[in-house]
mmCIF file of N, CA and C in Angstrom:
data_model
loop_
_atom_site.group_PDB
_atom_site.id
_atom_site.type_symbol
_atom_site.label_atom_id
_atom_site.label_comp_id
_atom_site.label_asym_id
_atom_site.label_seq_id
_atom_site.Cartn_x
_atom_site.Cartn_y
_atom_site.Cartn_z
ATOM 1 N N UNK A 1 43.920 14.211 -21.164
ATOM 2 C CA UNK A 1 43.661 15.586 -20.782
ATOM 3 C C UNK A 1 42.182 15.732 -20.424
ATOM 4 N N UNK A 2 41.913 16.385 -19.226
ATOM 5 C CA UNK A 2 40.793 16.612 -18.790
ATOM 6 C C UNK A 2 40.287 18.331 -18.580
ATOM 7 N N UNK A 3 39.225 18.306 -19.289
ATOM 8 C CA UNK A 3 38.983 20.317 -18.294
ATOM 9 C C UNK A 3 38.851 20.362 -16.984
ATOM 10 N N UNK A 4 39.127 19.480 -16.189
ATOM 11 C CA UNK A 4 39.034 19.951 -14.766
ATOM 12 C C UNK A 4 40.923 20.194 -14.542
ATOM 13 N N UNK A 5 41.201 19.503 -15.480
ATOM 14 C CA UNK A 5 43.010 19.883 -15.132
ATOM 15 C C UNK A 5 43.638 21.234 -15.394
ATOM 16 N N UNK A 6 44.284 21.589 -14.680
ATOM 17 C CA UNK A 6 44.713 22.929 -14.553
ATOM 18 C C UNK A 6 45.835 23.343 -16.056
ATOM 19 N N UNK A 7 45.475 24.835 -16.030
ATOM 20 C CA UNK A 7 46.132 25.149 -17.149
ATOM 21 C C UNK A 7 47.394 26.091 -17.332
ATOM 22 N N UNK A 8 48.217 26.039 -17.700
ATOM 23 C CA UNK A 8 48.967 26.930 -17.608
ATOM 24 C C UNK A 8 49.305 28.070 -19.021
ATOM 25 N N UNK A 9 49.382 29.075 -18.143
ATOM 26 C CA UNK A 9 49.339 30.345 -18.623
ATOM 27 C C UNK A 9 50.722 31.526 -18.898
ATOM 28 N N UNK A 10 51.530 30.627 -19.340
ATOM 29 C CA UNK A 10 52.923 31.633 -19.053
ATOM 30 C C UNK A 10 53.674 30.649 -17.848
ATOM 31 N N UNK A 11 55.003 31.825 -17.758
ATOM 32 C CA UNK A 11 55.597 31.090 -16.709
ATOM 33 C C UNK A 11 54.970 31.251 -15.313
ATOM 34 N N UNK A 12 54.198 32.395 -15.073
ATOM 35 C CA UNK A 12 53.533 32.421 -13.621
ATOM 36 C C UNK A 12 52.504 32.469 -13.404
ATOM 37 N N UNK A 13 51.422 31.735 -14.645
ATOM 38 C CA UNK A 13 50.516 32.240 -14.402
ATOM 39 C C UNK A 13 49.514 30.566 -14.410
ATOM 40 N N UNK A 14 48.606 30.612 -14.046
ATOM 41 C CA UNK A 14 47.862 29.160 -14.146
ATOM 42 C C UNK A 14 46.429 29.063 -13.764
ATOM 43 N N UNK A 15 45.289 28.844 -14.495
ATOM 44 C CA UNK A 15 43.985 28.423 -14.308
ATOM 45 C C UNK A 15 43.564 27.109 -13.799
ATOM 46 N N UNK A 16 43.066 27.343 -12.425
ATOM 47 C CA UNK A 16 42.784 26.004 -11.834
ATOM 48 C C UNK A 16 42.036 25.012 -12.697
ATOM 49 N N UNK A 17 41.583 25.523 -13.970
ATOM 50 C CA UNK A 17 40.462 24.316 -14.849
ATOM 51 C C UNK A 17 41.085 24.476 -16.154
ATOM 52 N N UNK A 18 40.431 23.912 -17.247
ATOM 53 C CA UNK A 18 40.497 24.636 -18.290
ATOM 54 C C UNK A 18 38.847 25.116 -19.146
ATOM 55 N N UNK A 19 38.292 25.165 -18.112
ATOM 56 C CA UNK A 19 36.786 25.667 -18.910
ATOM 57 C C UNK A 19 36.935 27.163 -18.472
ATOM 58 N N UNK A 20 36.304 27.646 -19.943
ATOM 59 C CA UNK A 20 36.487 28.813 -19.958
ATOM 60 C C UNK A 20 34.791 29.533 -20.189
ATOM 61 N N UNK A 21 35.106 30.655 -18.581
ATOM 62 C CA UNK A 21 33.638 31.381 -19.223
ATOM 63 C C UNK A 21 33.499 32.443 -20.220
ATOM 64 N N UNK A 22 32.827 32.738 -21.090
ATOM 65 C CA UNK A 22 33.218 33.830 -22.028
ATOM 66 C C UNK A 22 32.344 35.027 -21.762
ATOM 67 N N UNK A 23 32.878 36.054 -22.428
ATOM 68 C CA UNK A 23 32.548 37.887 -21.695
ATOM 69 C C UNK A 23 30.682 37.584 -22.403
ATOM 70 N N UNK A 24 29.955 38.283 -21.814
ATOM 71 C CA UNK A 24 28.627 38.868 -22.136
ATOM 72 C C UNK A 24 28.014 39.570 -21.832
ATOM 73 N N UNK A 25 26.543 40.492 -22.043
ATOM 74 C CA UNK A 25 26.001 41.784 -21.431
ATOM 75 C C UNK A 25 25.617 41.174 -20.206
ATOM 76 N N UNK A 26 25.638 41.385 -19.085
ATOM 77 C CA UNK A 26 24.766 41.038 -17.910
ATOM 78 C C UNK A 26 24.195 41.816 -17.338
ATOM 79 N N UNK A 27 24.089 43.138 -17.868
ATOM 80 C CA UNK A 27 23.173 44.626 -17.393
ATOM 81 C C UNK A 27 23.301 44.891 -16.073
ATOM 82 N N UNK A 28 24.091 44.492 -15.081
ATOM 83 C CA UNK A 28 24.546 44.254 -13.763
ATOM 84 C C UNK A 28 25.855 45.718 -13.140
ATOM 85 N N UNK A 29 26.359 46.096 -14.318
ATOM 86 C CA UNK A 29 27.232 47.298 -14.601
ATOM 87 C C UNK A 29 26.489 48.744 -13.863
ATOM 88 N N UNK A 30 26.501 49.518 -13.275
ATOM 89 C CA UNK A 30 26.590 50.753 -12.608
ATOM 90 C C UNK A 30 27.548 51.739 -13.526
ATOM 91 N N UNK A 31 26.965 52.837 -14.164
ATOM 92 C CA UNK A 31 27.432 54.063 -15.221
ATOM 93 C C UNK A 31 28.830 53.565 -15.749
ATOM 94 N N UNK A 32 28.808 51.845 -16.155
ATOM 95 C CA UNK A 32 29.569 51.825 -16.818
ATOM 96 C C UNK A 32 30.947 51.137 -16.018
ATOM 97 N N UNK A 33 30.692 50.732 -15.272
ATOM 98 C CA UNK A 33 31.583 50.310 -13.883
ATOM 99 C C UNK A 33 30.774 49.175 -13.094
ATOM 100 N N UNK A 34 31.988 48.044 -12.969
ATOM 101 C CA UNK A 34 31.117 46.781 -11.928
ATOM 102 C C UNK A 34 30.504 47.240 -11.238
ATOM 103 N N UNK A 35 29.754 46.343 -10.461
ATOM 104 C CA UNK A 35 28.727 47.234 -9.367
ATOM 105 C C UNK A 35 29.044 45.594 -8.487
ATOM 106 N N UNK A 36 28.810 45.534 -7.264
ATOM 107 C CA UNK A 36 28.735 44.358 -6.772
ATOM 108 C C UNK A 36 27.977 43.356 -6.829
ATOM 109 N N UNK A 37 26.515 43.513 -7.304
ATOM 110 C CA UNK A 37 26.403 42.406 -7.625
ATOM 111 C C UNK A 37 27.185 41.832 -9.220
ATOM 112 N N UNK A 38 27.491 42.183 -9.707
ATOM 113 C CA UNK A 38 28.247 42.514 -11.238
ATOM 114 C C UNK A 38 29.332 41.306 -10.826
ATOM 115 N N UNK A 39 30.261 41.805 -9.318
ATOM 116 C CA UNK A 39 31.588 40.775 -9.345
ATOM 117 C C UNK A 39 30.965 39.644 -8.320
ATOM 118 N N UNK A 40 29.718 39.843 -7.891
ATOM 119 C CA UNK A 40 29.241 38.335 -6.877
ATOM 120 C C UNK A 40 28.248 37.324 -8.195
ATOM 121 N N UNK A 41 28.655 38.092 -9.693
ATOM 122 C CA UNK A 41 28.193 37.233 -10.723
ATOM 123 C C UNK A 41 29.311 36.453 -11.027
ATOM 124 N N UNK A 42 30.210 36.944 -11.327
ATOM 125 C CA UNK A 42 31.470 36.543 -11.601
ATOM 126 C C UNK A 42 31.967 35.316 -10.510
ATOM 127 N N UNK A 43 31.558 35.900 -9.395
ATOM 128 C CA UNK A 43 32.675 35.102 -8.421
ATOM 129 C C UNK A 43 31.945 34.386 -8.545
ATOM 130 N N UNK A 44 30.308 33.539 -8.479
ATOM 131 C CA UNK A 44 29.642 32.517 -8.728
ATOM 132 C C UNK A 44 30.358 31.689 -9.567
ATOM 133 N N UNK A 45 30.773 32.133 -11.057
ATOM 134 C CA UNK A 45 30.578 31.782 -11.822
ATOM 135 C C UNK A 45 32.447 30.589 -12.128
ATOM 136 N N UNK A 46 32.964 31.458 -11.331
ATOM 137 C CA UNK A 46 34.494 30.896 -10.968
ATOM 138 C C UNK A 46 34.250 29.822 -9.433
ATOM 139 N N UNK A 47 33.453 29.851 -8.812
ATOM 140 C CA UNK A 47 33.512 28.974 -7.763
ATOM 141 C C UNK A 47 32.284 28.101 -8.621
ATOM 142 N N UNK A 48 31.787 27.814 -9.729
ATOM 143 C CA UNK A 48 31.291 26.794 -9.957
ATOM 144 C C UNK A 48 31.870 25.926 -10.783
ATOM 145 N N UNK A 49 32.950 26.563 -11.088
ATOM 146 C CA UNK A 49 34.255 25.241 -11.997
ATOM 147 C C UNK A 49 35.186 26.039 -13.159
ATOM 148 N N UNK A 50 34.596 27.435 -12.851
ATOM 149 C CA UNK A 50 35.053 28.110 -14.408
ATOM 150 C C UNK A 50 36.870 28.450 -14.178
ATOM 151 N N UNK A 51 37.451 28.013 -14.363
ATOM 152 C CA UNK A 51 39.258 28.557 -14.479
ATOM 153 C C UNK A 51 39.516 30.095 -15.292
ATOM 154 N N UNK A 52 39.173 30.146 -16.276
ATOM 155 C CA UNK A 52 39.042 31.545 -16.549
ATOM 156 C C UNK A 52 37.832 31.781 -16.897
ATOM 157 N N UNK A 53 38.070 33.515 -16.543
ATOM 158 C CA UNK A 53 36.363 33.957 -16.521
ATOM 159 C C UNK A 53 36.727 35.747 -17.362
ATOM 160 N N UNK A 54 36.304 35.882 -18.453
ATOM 161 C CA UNK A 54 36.874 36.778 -19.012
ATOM 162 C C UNK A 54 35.115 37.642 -19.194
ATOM 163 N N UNK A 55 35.390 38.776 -18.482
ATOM 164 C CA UNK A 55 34.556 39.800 -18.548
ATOM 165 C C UNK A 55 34.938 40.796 -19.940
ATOM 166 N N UNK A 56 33.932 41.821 -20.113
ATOM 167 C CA UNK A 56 33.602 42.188 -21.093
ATOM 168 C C UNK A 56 32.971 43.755 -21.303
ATOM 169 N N UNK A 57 33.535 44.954 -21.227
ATOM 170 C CA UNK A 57 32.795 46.235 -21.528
ATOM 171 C C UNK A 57 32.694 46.618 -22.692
ATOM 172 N N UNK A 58 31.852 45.999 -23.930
ATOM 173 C CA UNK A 58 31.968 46.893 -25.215
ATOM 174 C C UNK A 58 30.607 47.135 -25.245
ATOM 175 N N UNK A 59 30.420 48.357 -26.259
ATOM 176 C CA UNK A 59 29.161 48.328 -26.823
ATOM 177 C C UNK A 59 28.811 47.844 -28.627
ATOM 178 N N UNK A 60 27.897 46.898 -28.613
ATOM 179 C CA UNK A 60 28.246 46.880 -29.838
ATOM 180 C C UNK A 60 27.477 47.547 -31.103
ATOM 181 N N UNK A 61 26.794 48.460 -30.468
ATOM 182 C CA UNK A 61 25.931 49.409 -30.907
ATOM 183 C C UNK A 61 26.795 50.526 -31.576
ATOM 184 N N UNK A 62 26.003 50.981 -33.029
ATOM 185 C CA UNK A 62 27.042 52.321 -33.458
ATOM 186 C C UNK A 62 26.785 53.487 -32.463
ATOM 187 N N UNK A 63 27.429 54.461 -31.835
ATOM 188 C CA UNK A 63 27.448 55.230 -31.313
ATOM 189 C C UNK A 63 27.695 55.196 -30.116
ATOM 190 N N UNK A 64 27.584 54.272 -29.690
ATOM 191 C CA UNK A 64 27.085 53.986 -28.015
ATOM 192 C C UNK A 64 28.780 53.590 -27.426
ATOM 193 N N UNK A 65 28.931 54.290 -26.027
ATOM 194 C CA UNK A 65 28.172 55.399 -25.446
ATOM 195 C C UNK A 65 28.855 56.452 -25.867
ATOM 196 N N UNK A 66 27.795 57.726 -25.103
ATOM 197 C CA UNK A 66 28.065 58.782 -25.564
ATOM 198 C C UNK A 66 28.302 59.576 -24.466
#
C-alpha cells in the first residue's frame, strides 16, 4: 500500500491519493465565507498530491462570533 494509491470512500465515492490535508485558520475567509483566494488555497493544495482536503469554519474562541 502506497499514499499515492487511491482511496475509496463508500460505494461512489474515491480519493485520488490517500494523503490527507487537514482543516486550519488560513485568515483567507471574507465575513465568514470563502473568498477566492480562500478556494485557489485549497485548489493548490489538492493539485499538489492532497486526495482529501478537509476545510474548516470553527471558532475556537469562547464567544466568537458574535
Amino acid at each position: 500500500m502506497s499514499l499515492a494509491e487511491p482511496l475509496s470512500l463508500g460505494r461512489r465515492a474515491r480519493a485520488p491519493s490517500r494523503v490527507m490535508f487537514g482543516p486550519h485558520e488560513t485568515n483567507l475567509a471574507r465575513r465568514r465565507a470563502f473568498s477566492d483566494r480562500h478556494v485557489a488555497y485549497y485548489r493548490r493544495r489538492a493539485a499538489g498530491g492532497a486526495g482529501i482536503v478537509v476545510t474548516s469554519r470553527c471558532w475556537p474562541r469562547r464567544g466568537f462570533p458574535r
